[in-house]
Amino acid sequence: MNRQTATFLFLFVAATAWANEPGQNKPNLQQQYQSIREQSEYIEPYRMVRAYQVENFWKAVQDTLREKDEALGVAQKKISSVEGEVVSLKNTIKEKDSSVEEMAFAGSHIAVMGWDIPKSTFIWIVVSVTIGLIALLAILFFAFRTAWQRARESRQLYDEVSNEFDTYKRNTVEKEVKLYRELQDYRNRLTELKSA
């Protein structure tokens, strides 16, 4: 019994000293279990463990479990917050992806009268319409030029015909006057011949 008392006192003093040392770390459960086993007495076929050691070990187990539960709760909160951040980041990425797709679509398409047309198609249409308009202008220019030349030729022809007609009218009037004079001369002779 002396030995048990000495062992008990030694453990009590060691536990107190161990609890009061600020720089020393708390032993883990494995170390405490080994300490209990080493300090237990062996009576065939049983090991005798002191009740306070079992109680201290049980308190250590409960403290460890509480610490683990608290750490697990903190970890769950962190996981929840990280999952929330991941969801918000995924949403942000989706928004940015859709924004990038919209920008890419806007960069490769042009809205004309409410229709989204690819730029290459729009350029092809504009070039075709421009070439068509240039061809139409060229055709109209040549048609106008031809019509203008024909109008000038027609005017020249009209002027020539008009001059010829004026000349013909003058000649006709002169002939008429000449014939009228000749007729008058002839009448005058007739009257002279009749009066003589």
C-alpha positions as YAML, in Angstrom:
chain: A
units: angstrom
residues:
- id: 1
  name: MET
  ca: [0.00, 0.00, 0.00]
- id: 2
  name: ASN
  ca: [2.91, 2.27, 0.63]
- id: 3
  name: ARG
  ca: [3.93, 1.85, -2.84]
- id: 4
  name: GLN
  ca: [0.47, 2.75, -4.10]
- id: 5
  name: THR
  ca: [0.34, 5.86, -1.97]
- id: 6
  name: ALA
  ca: [3.77, 6.92, -3.15]
- id: 7
  name: THR
  ca: [2.74, 6.32, -6.71]
- id: 8
  name: PHE
  ca: [-0.47, 8.25, -6.16]
- id: 9
  name: LEU
  ca: [1.37, 11.20, -4.62]
- id: 10
  name: PHE
  ca: [3.92, 11.13, -7.37]
- id: 11
  name: LEU
  ca: [1.21, 11.16, -10.03]
- id: 12
  name: PHE
  ca: [-0.70, 13.92, -8.24]
- id: 13
  name: VAL
  ca: [2.37, 16.12, -7.95]
- id: 14
  name: ALA
  ca: [3.35, 15.36, -11.54]
- id: 15
  name: ALA
  ca: [-0.16, 16.10, -12.81]
- id: 16
  name: THR
  ca: [-0.30, 19.36, -10.87]
- id: 17
  name: ALA
  ca: [3.13, 20.40, -12.07]
- id: 18
  name: TRP
  ca: [2.29, 19.31, -15.53]
- id: 19
  name: ALA
  ca: [-0.98, 21.34, -15.49]
- id: 20
  name: ASN
  ca: [0.81, 24.46, -14.19]
- id: 21
  name: GLU
  ca: [3.62, 24.53, -16.72]
- id: 22
  name: PRO
  ca: [2.59, 27.08, -19.33]
- id: 23
  name: GLY
  ca: [5.05, 26.12, -22.06]
- id: 24
  name: GLN
  ca: [4.31, 22.40, -21.94]
- id: 25
  name: ASN
  ca: [1.76, 20.98, -24.37]
- id: 26
  name: LYS
  ca: [-1.16, 18.89, -23.21]
- id: 27
  name: PRO
  ca: [-0.53, 15.16, -23.83]
- id: 28
  name: ASN
  ca: [-2.72, 13.53, -26.40]
- id: 29
  name: LEU
  ca: [-5.09, 10.64, -25.68]
- id: 30
  name: GLN
  ca: [-2.58, 8.01, -26.78]
- id: 31
  name: GLN
  ca: [0.04, 9.38, -24.38]
- id: 32
  name: GLN
  ca: [-2.48, 9.54, -21.52]
- id: 33
  name: TYR
  ca: [-3.58, 5.97, -22.20]
- id: 34
  name: GLN
  ca: [0.03, 4.79, -22.19]
- id: 35
  name: SER
  ca: [0.59, 6.66, -18.93]
- id: 36
  name: ILE
  ca: [-2.43, 4.97, -17.31]
- id: 37
  name: ARG
  ca: [-1.25, 1.56, -18.49]
- id: 38
  name: GLU
  ca: [2.24, 2.12, -17.21]
- id: 39
  name: GLN
  ca: [1.00, 3.32, -13.85]
- id: 40
  name: SER
  ca: [-1.57, 0.57, -13.37]
- id: 41
  name: GLU
  ca: [-0.91, -2.38, -11.14]
- id: 42
  name: TYR
  ca: [-1.08, -5.83, -12.52]
- id: 43
  name: ILE
  ca: [-2.88, -8.46, -10.54]
- id: 44
  name: GLU
  ca: [-3.26, -11.72, -12.38]
- id: 45
  name: PRO
  ca: [-5.15, -11.69, -14.79]
- id: 46
  name: TYR
  ca: [-6.38, -8.07, -14.27]
- id: 47
  name: ARG
  ca: [-4.88, -4.65, -14.37]
- id: 48
  name: MET
  ca: [-5.88, -2.32, -11.59]
- id: 49
  name: VAL
  ca: [-6.40, 1.27, -12.67]
- id: 50
  name: ARG
  ca: [-7.14, 4.03, -10.24]
- id: 51
  name: ALA
  ca: [-10.54, 5.69, -10.55]
- id: 52
  name: TYR
  ca: [-9.19, 9.27, -10.74]
- id: 53
  name: GLN
  ca: [-6.98, 8.22, -13.65]
- id: 54
  name: VAL
  ca: [-9.98, 6.83, -15.49]
- id: 55
  name: GLU
  ca: [-11.98, 10.00, -14.67]
- id: 56
  name: ASN
  ca: [-9.13, 12.22, -15.85]
- id: 57
  name: PHE
  ca: [-8.81, 10.14, -18.99]
- id: 58
  name: TRP
  ca: [-12.59, 10.34, -19.55]
- id: 59
  name: LYS
  ca: [-12.48, 14.14, -19.11]
- id: 60
  name: ALA
  ca: [-9.62, 14.29, -21.59]
- id: 61
  name: VAL
  ca: [-11.65, 12.16, -24.01]
- id: 62
  name: GLN
  ca: [-14.68, 14.44, -23.58]
- id: 63
  name: ASP
  ca: [-12.51, 17.56, -23.99]
- id: 64
  name: THR
  ca: [-10.95, 16.07, -27.09]
- id: 65
  name: LEU
  ca: [-14.35, 15.14, -28.50]
- id: 66
  name: ARG
  ca: [-15.71, 18.63, -27.70]
- id: 67
  name: GLU
  ca: [-12.68, 20.23, -29.37]
- id: 68
  name: LYS
  ca: [-13.16, 17.96, -32.37]
- id: 69
  name: ASP
  ca: [-16.88, 18.81, -32.49]
- id: 70
  name: GLU
  ca: [-16.10, 22.53, -32.26]
- id: 71
  name: ALA
  ca: [-13.42, 22.18, -34.92]
- id: 72
  name: LEU
  ca: [-15.89, 20.18, -37.01]
- id: 73
  name: GLY
  ca: [-18.54, 22.91, -36.55]
- id: 74
  name: VAL
  ca: [-16.04, 25.60, -37.53]
- id: 75
  name: ALA
  ca: [-14.96, 23.47, -40.49]
- id: 76
  name: GLN
  ca: [-18.63, 22.98, -41.50]
- id: 77
  name: LYS
  ca: [-19.19, 26.75, -41.31]
- id: 78
  name: LYS
  ca: [-16.07, 27.35, -43.37]
- id: 79
  name: ILE
  ca: [-17.17, 24.70, -45.85]
- id: 80
  name: SER
  ca: [-20.62, 26.30, -46.07]
- id: 81
  name: SER
  ca: [-19.14, 29.75, -46.59]
- id: 82
  name: VAL
  ca: [-16.66, 28.38, -49.13]
- id: 83
  name: GLU
  ca: [-19.49, 26.55, -50.92]
- id: 84
  name: GLY
  ca: [-21.46, 29.81, -50.95]
- id: 85
  name: GLU
  ca: [-18.43, 31.59, -52.37]
- id: 86
  name: VAL
  ca: [-17.99, 28.81, -54.94]
- id: 87
  name: VAL
  ca: [-21.64, 29.14, -55.99]
- id: 88
  name: SER
  ca: [-21.35, 32.92, -56.23]
- id: 89
  name: LEU
  ca: [-18.08, 32.59, -58.16]
- id: 90
  name: LYS
  ca: [-19.69, 30.06, -60.50]
- id: 91
  name: ASN
  ca: [-22.57, 32.49, -61.06]
- id: 92
  name: THR
  ca: [-20.07, 35.29, -61.66]
- id: 93
  name: ILE
  ca: [-18.19, 33.08, -64.12]
- id: 94
  name: LYS
  ca: [-21.45, 32.20, -65.90]
- id: 95
  name: GLU
  ca: [-22.37, 35.88, -66.10]
- id: 96
  name: LYS
  ca: [-18.92, 36.75, -67.43]
- id: 97
  name: ASP
  ca: [-19.04, 33.87, -69.91]
- id: 98
  name: SER
  ca: [-22.44, 35.00, -71.15]
- id: 99
  name: SER
  ca: [-21.12, 38.57, -71.29]
- id: 100
  name: VAL
  ca: [-18.09, 37.39, -73.28]
- id: 101
  name: GLU
  ca: [-20.36, 35.40, -75.60]
- id: 102
  name: GLU
  ca: [-22.59, 38.44, -76.07]
- id: 103
  name: MET
  ca: [-19.55, 40.60, -76.78]
- id: 104
  name: ALA
  ca: [-18.20, 38.03, -79.23]
- id: 105
  name: PHE
  ca: [-21.61, 37.83, -80.90]
- id: 106
  name: ALA
  ca: [-21.84, 41.62, -80.99]
- id: 107
  name: GLY
  ca: [-18.32, 41.76, -82.41]
- id: 108
  name: SER
  ca: [-19.11, 39.33, -85.19]
- id: 109
  name: HIS
  ca: [-22.65, 40.50, -86.04]
- id: 110
  name: ILE
  ca: [-24.33, 43.73, -87.07]
- id: 111
  name: ALA
  ca: [-27.96, 44.59, -86.31]
- id: 112
  name: VAL
  ca: [-29.69, 45.85, -89.45]
- id: 113
  name: MET
  ca: [-33.41, 46.64, -89.22]
- id: 114
  name: GLY
  ca: [-33.75, 44.31, -86.23]
- id: 115
  name: TRP
  ca: [-31.89, 41.41, -87.83]
- id: 116
  name: ASP
  ca: [-28.55, 40.18, -86.59]
- id: 117
  name: ILE
  ca: [-26.39, 39.60, -89.65]
- id: 118
  name: PRO
  ca: [-22.82, 38.26, -89.55]
- id: 119
  name: LYS
  ca: [-20.32, 40.95, -90.46]
- id: 120
  name: SER
  ca: [-18.88, 38.96, -93.35]
- id: 121
  name: THR
  ca: [-22.36, 38.57, -94.87]
- id: 122
  name: PHE
  ca: [-23.10, 42.25, -94.27]
- id: 123
  name: ILE
  ca: [-19.82, 43.26, -95.93]
- id: 124
  name: TRP
  ca: [-20.60, 40.98, -98.88]
- id: 125
  name: ILE
  ca: [-24.08, 42.50, -99.21]
- id: 126
  name: VAL
  ca: [-22.74, 46.07, -98.97]
- id: 127
  name: VAL
  ca: [-20.02, 45.38, -101.55]
- id: 128
  name: SER
  ca: [-22.55, 43.71, -103.88]
- id: 129
  name: VAL
  ca: [-25.01, 46.58, -103.53]
- id: 130
  name: THR
  ca: [-22.22, 49.12, -104.04]
- id: 131
  name: ILE
  ca: [-20.97, 47.32, -107.16]
- id: 132
  name: GLY
  ca: [-24.57, 47.07, -108.40]
- id: 133
  name: LEU
  ca: [-25.13, 50.78, -107.83]
- id: 134
  name: ILE
  ca: [-21.86, 51.66, -109.55]
- id: 135
  name: ALA
  ca: [-22.85, 49.44, -112.50]
- id: 136
  name: LEU
  ca: [-26.30, 51.06, -112.58]
- id: 137
  name: LEU
  ca: [-24.72, 54.53, -112.47]
- id: 138
  name: ALA
  ca: [-22.36, 53.55, -115.30]
- id: 139
  name: ILE
  ca: [-25.28, 52.24, -117.37]
- id: 140
  name: LEU
  ca: [-27.30, 55.38, -116.64]
- id: 141
  name: PHE
  ca: [-24.30, 57.57, -117.45]
- id: 142
  name: PHE
  ca: [-23.74, 55.86, -120.79]
- id: 143
  name: ALA
  ca: [-27.48, 55.92, -121.54]
- id: 144
  name: PHE
  ca: [-27.62, 59.63, -120.70]
- id: 145
  name: ARG
  ca: [-24.52, 60.31, -122.76]
- id: 146
  name: THR
  ca: [-25.95, 58.40, -125.71]
- id: 147
  name: ALA
  ca: [-29.30, 60.17, -125.34]
- id: 148
  name: TRP
  ca: [-27.54, 63.53, -125.06]
- id: 149
  name: GLN
  ca: [-25.52, 62.80, -128.23]
- id: 150
  name: ARG
  ca: [-28.67, 61.74, -130.05]
- id: 151
  name: ALA
  ca: [-30.46, 64.85, -128.84]
- id: 152
  name: ARG
  ca: [-27.58, 67.01, -130.07]
- id: 153
  name: GLU
  ca: [-27.61, 65.19, -133.40]
- id: 154
  name: SER
  ca: [-31.40, 65.60, -133.58]
- id: 155
  name: ARG
  ca: [-31.10, 69.30, -132.79]
- id: 156
  name: GLN
  ca: [-28.42, 69.69, -135.46]
- id: 157
  name: LEU
  ca: [-30.60, 67.78, -137.90]
- id: 158
  name: TYR
  ca: [-33.59, 69.93, -136.90]
- id: 159
  name: ASP
  ca: [-31.51, 73.08, -137.38]
- id: 160
  name: GLU
  ca: [-30.41, 71.85, -140.80]
- id: 161
  name: VAL
  ca: [-33.97, 70.93, -141.80]
- id: 162
  name: SER
  ca: [-35.23, 74.23, -140.40]
- id: 163
  name: ASN
  ca: [-32.60, 76.16, -142.35]
- id: 164
  name: GLU
  ca: [-33.44, 74.21, -145.50]
- id: 165
  name: PHE
  ca: [-37.15, 74.85, -144.92]
- id: 166
  name: ASP
  ca: [-36.52, 78.57, -144.36]
- id: 167
  name: THR
  ca: [-34.43, 78.65, -147.51]
- id: 168
  name: TYR
  ca: [-37.18, 76.76, -149.35]
- id: 169
  name: LYS
  ca: [-39.80, 79.18, -147.99]
- id: 170
  name: ARG
  ca: [-37.76, 82.17, -149.07]
- id: 171
  name: ASN
  ca: [-37.17, 80.67, -152.48]
- id: 172
  name: THR
  ca: [-40.85, 79.81, -152.75]
- id: 173
  name: VAL
  ca: [-41.89, 83.30, -151.71]
- id: 174
  name: GLU
  ca: [-39.40, 84.79, -154.18]
- id: 175
  name: LYS
  ca: [-40.74, 82.50, -156.91]
- id: 176
  name: GLU
  ca: [-44.28, 83.40, -155.94]
- id: 177
  name: VAL
  ca: [-43.45, 87.09, -156.05]
- id: 178
  name: LYS
  ca: [-41.66, 86.61, -159.36]
- id: 179
  name: LEU
  ca: [-44.57, 84.60, -160.76]
- id: 180
  name: TYR
  ca: [-47.04, 87.17, -159.41]
- id: 181
  name: ARG
  ca: [-45.06, 89.95, -161.12]
- id: 182
  name: GLU
  ca: [-44.88, 87.97, -164.30]
- id: 183
  name: LEU
  ca: [-48.61, 87.32, -164.05]
- id: 184
  name: GLN
  ca: [-49.22, 90.99, -163.35]
- id: 185
  name: ASP
  ca: [-46.98, 91.93, -166.27]
- id: 186
  name: TYR
  ca: [-48.92, 89.51, -168.42]
- id: 187
  name: ARG
  ca: [-52.25, 90.96, -167.28]
- id: 188
  name: ASN
  ca: [-50.99, 94.45, -167.86]
- id: 189
  name: ARG
  ca: [-50.01, 93.49, -171.40]
- id: 190
  name: LEU
  ca: [-53.36, 91.86, -171.93]
- id: 191
  name: THR
  ca: [-55.17, 94.97, -170.79]
- id: 192
  name: GLU
  ca: [-52.90, 97.06, -172.99]
- id: 193
  name: LEU
  ca: [-53.59, 94.82, -175.90]
- id: 194
  name: LYS
  ca: [-57.30, 94.91, -175.19]
- id: 195
  name: SER
  ca: [-57.34, 98.68, -174.87]
- id: 196
  name: ALA
  ca: [-55.26, 99.25, -177.95]
...
